[in-house]
PDB file of C-alpha atoms in Angstrom:
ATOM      1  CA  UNK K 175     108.177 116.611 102.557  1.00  0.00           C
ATOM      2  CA  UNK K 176     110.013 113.834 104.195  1.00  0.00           C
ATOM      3  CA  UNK K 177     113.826 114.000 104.695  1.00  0.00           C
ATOM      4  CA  UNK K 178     116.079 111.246 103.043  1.00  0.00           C
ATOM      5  CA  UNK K 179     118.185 109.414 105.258  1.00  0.00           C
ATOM      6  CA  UNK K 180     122.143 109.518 104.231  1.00  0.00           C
ATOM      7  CA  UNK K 181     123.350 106.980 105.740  1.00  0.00           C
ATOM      8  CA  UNK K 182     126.979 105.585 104.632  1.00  0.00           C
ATOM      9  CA  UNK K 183     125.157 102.275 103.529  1.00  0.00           C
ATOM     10  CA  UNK K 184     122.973 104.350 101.022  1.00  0.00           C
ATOM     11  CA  UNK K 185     125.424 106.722  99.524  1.00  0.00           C
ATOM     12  CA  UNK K 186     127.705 103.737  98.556  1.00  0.00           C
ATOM     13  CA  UNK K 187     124.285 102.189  96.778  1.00  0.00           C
ATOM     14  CA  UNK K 188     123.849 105.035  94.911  1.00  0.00           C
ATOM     15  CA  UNK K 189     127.132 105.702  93.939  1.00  0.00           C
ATOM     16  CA  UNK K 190     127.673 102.170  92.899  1.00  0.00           C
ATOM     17  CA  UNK K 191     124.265 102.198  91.247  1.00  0.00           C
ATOM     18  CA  UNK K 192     125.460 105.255  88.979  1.00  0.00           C
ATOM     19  CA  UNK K 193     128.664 103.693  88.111  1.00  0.00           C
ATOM     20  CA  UNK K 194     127.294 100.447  87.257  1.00  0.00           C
ATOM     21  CA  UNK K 195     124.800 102.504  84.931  1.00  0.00           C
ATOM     22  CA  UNK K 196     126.903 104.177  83.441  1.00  0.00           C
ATOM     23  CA  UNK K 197     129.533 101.216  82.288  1.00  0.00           C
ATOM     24  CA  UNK K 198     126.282  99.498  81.159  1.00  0.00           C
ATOM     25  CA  UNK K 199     125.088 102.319  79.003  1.00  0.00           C
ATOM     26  CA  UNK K 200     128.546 103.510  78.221  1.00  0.00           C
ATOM     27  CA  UNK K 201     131.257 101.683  78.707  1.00  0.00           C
ATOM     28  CA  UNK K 202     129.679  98.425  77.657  1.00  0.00           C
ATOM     29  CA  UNK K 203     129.001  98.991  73.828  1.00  0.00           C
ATOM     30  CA  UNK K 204     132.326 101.121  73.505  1.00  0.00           C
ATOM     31  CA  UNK K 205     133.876  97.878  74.925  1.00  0.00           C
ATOM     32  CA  UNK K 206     132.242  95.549  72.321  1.00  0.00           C
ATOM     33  CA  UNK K 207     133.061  97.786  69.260  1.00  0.00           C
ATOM     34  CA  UNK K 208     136.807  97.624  70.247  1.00  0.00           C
ATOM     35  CA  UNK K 209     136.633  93.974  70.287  1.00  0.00           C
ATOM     36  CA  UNK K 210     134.452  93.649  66.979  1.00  0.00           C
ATOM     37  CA  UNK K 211     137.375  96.005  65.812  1.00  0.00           C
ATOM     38  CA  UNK K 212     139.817  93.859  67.484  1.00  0.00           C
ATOM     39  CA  UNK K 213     138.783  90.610  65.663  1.00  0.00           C
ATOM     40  CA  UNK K 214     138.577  92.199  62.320  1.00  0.00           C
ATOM     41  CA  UNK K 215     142.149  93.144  62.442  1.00  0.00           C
ATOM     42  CA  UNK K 216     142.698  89.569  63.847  1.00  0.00           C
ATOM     43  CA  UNK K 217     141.113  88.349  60.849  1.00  0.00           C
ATOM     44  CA  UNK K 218     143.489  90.511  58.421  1.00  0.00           C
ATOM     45  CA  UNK K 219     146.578  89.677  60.448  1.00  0.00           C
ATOM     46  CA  UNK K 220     145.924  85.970  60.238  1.00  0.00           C
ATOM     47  CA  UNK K 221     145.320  86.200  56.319  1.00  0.00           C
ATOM     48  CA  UNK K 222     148.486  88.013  55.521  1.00  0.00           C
ATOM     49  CA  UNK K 223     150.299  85.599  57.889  1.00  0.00           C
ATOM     50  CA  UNK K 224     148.510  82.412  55.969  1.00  0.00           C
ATOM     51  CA  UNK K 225     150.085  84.412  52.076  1.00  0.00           C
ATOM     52  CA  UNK K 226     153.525  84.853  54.064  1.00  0.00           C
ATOM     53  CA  UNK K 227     153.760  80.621  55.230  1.00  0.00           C
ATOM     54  CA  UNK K 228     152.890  79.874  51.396  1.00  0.00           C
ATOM     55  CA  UNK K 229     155.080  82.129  49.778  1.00  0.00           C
ATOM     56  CA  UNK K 230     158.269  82.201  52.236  1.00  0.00           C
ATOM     57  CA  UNK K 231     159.404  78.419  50.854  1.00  0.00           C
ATOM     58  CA  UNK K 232     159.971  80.619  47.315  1.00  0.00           C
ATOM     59  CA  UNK K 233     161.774  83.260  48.249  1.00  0.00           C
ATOM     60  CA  UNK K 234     164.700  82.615  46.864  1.00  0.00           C
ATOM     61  CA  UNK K 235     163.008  81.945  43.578  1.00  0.00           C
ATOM     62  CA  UNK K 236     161.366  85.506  43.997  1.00  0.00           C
ATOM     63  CA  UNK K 237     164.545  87.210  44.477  1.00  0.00           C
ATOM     64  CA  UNK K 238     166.421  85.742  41.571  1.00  0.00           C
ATOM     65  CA  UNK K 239     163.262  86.388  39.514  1.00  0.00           C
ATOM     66  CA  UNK K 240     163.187  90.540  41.006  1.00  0.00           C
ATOM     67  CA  UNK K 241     166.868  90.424  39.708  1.00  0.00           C
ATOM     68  CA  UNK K 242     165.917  88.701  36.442  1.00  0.00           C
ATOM     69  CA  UNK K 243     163.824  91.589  36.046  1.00  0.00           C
ATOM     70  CA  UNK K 244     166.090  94.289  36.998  1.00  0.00           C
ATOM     71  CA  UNK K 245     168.485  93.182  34.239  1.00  0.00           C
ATOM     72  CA  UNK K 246     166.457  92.806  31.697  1.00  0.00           C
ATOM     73  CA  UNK K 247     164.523  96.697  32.998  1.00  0.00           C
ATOM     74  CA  UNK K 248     168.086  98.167  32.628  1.00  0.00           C
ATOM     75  CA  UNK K 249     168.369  96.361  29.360  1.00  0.00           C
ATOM     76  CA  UNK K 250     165.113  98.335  27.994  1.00  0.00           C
ATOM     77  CA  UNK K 251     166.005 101.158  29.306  1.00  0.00           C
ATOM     78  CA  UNK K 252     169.129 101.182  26.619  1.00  0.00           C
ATOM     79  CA  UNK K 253     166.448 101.229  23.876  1.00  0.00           C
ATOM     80  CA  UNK K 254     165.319 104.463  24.125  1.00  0.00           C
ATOM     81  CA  UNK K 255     166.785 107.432  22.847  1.00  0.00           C
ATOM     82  CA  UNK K 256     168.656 110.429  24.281  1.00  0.00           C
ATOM     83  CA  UNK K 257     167.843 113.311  24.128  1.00  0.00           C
ATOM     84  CA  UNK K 258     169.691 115.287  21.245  1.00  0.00           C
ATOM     85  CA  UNK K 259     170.783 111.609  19.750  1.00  0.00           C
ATOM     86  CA  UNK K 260     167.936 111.302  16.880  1.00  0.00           C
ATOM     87  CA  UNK K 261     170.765 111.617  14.611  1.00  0.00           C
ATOM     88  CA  UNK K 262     172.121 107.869  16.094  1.00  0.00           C
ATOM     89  CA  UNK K 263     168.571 106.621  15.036  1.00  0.00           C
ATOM     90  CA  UNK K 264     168.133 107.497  11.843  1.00  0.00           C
ATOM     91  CA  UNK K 265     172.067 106.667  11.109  1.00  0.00           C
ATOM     92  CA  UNK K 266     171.007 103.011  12.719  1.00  0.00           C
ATOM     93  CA  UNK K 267     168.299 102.921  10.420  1.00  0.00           C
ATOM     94  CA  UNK K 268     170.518 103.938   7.221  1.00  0.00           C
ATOM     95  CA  UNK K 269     172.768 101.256   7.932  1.00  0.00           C
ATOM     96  CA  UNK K 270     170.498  98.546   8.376  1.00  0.00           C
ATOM     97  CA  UNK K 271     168.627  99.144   5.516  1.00  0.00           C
ATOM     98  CA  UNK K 272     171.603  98.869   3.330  1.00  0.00           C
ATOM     99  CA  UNK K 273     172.533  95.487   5.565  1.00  0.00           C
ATOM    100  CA  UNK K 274     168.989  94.039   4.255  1.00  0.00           C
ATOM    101  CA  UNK K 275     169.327  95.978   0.568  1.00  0.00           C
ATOM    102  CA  UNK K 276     166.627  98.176   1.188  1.00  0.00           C
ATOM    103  CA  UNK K 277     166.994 100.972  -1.279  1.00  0.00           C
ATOM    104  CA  UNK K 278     165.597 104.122   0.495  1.00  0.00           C
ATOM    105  CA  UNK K 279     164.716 106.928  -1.740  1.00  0.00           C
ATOM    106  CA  UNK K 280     163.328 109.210   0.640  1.00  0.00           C
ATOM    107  CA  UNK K 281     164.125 109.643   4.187  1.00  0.00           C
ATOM    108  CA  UNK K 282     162.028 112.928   6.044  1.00  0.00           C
ATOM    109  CA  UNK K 283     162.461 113.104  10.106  1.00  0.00           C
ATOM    110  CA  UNK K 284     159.787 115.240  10.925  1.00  0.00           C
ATOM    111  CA  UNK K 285     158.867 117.286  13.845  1.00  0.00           C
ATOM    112  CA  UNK K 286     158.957 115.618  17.686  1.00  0.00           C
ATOM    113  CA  UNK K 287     155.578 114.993  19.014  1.00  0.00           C
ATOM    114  CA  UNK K 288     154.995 114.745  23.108  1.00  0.00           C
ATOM    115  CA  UNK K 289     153.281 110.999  23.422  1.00  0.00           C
ATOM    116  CA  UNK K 290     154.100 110.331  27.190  1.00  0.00           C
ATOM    117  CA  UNK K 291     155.002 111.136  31.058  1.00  0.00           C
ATOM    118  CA  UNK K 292     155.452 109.039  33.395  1.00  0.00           C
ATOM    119  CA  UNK K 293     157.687 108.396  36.405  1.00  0.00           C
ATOM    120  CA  UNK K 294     160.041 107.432  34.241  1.00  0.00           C
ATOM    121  CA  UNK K 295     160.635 110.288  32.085  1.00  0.00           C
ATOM    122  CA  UNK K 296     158.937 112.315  29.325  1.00  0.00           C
ATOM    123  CA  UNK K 297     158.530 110.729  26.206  1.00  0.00           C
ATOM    124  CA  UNK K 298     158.404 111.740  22.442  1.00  0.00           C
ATOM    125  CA  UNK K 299     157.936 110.050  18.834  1.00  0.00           C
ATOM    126  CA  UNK K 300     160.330 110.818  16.376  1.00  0.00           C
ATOM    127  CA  UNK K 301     158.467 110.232  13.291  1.00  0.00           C
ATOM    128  CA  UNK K 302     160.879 109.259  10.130  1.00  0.00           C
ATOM    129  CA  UNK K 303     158.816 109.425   7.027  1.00  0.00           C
ATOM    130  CA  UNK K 304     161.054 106.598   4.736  1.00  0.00           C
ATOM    131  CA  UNK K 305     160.305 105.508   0.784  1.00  0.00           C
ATOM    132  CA  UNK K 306     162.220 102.454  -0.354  1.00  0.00           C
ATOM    133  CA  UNK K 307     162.310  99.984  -2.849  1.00  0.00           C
ATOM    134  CA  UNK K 308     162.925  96.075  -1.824  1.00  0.00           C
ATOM    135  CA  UNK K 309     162.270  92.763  -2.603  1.00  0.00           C
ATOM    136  CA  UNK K 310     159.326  91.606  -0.173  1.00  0.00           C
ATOM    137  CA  UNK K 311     161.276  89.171   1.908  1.00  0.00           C
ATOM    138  CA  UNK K 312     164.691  91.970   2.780  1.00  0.00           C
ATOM    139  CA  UNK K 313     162.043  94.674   3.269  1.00  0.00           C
ATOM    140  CA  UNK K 314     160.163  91.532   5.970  1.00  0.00           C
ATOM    141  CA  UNK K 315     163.990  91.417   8.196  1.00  0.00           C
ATOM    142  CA  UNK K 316     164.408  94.716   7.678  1.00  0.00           C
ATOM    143  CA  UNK K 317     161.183  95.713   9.534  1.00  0.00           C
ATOM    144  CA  UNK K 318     161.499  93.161  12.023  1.00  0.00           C
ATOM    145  CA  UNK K 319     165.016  93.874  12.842  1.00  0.00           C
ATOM    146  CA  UNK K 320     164.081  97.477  13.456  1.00  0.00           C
ATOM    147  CA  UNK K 321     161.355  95.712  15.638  1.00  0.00           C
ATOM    148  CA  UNK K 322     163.679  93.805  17.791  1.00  0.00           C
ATOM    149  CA  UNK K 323     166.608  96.001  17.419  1.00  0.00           C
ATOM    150  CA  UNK K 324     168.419  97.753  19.810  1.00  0.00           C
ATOM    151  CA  UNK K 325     166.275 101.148  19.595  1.00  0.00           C
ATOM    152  CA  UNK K 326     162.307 100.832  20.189  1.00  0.00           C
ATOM    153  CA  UNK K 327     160.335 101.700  16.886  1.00  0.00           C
ATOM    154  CA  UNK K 328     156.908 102.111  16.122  1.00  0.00           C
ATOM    155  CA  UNK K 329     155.624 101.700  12.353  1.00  0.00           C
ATOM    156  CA  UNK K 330     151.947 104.066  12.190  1.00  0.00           C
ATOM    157  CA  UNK K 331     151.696 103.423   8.846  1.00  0.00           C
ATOM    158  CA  UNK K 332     152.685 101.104   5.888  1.00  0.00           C
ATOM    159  CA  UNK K 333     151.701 101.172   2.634  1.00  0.00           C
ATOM    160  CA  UNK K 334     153.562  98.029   0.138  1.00  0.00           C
ATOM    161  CA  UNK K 335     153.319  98.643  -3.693  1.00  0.00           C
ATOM    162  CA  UNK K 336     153.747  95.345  -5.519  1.00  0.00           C
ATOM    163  CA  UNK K 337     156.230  95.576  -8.396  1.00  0.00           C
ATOM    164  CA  UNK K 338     158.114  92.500  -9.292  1.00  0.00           C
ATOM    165  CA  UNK K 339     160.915  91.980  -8.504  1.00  0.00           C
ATOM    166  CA  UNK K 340     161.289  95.331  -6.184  1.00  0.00           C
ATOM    167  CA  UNK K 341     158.246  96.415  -4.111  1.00  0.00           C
ATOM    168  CA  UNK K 342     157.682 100.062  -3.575  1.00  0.00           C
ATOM    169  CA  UNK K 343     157.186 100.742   0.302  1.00  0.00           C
ATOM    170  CA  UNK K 344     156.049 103.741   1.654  1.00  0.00           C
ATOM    171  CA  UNK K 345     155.728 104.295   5.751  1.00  0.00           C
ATOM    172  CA  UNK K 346     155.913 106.286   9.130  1.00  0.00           C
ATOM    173  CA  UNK K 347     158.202 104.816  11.641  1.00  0.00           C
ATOM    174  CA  UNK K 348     158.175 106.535  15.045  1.00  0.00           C
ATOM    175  CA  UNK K 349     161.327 106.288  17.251  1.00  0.00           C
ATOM    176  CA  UNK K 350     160.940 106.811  20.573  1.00  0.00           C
ATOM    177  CA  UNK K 351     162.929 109.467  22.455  1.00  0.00           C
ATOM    178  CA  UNK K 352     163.240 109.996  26.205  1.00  0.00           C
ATOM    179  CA  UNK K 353     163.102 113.657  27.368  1.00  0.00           C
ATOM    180  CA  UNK K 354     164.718 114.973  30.478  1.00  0.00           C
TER     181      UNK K 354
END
């Protein structure tokens, strides 16, 4: 077997050669996914920059319409009922049915039932079983002033008798009540 020469000249070849072999190998392709990487979050930066240069010019209009909103949030947020306050619903509805001359001849709250939670609260229907006699057109604003009144209302079921001059009206009105 035949000795190797170590000379100074060859160690620093070999050494060299490893190192050089192993950024190739290693280094190398680490080095080119980072940049791939790199130019993908480039590519996302200089998207969301592009949206930002359109939309800064109506910022003010975006504020005052986020406020616009806020109000009219807050404004909802009055329609529902509190808890332990069904009694101010169904004297709201009394009232205005006397305001449109609906003649109610049977008025029946029944039991709560759960419809909804969300991150807003817990939610429950009121359901108001209500008889009346009317002529067509008071019983017409009376159901669309409950509609647009200041308490949120949904009418499951309606079922209009037709006797002149009075109509016969039978239905299930649901008020809706927020839970704590």
């Amino acid at each position: 077997m035949q000795k190797i020469k170590l000379d100074k000249r060859t160690i620093t070849f070999v050494v060299t050669s490893i190192f050089l072999m192993v950024e190739l190998f290693f280094l190398l392709p680490l080095s080119f996914k980072k940049i791939g990487y790199l130019n993908k979050q480039i590519k996302k930066v200089k998207e969301q920059l592009k949206i930002v240069e359109e939309d800064w010019p109506r910022k003010d209009e975006y504020l005052g319409k986020k406020k616009q909103l806020e109000i009219e949030t807050a404004k909802l947020k009055t329609k529902f009922i509190g808890p332990n306050q069904e009694s101010k619903l169904l004297t709201f509805m009394s009232s205005a049915s006397k305001d449109f001359e609906v003649r109610i001849e049977d008025f029946l709250p029944k039991r709560l039932i759960q419809r909804a939670s969300t991150e807003f609260g817990n939610f429950k229907y009121l359901p108001i079983s209500l008889t009346a006699k009317s002529k067509f057109h008071n019983l017409a604003m009376f159901l669309d002033y409950l509609q647009n009144g200041p308490y949120f209302f949904d009418i499951k079921k309606i079922k209009i008798v037709s006797r002149y001059p009075h109509h016969s009206v039978g239905m299930l009105i649901c008020g809706i009540i927020q839970q704590e």
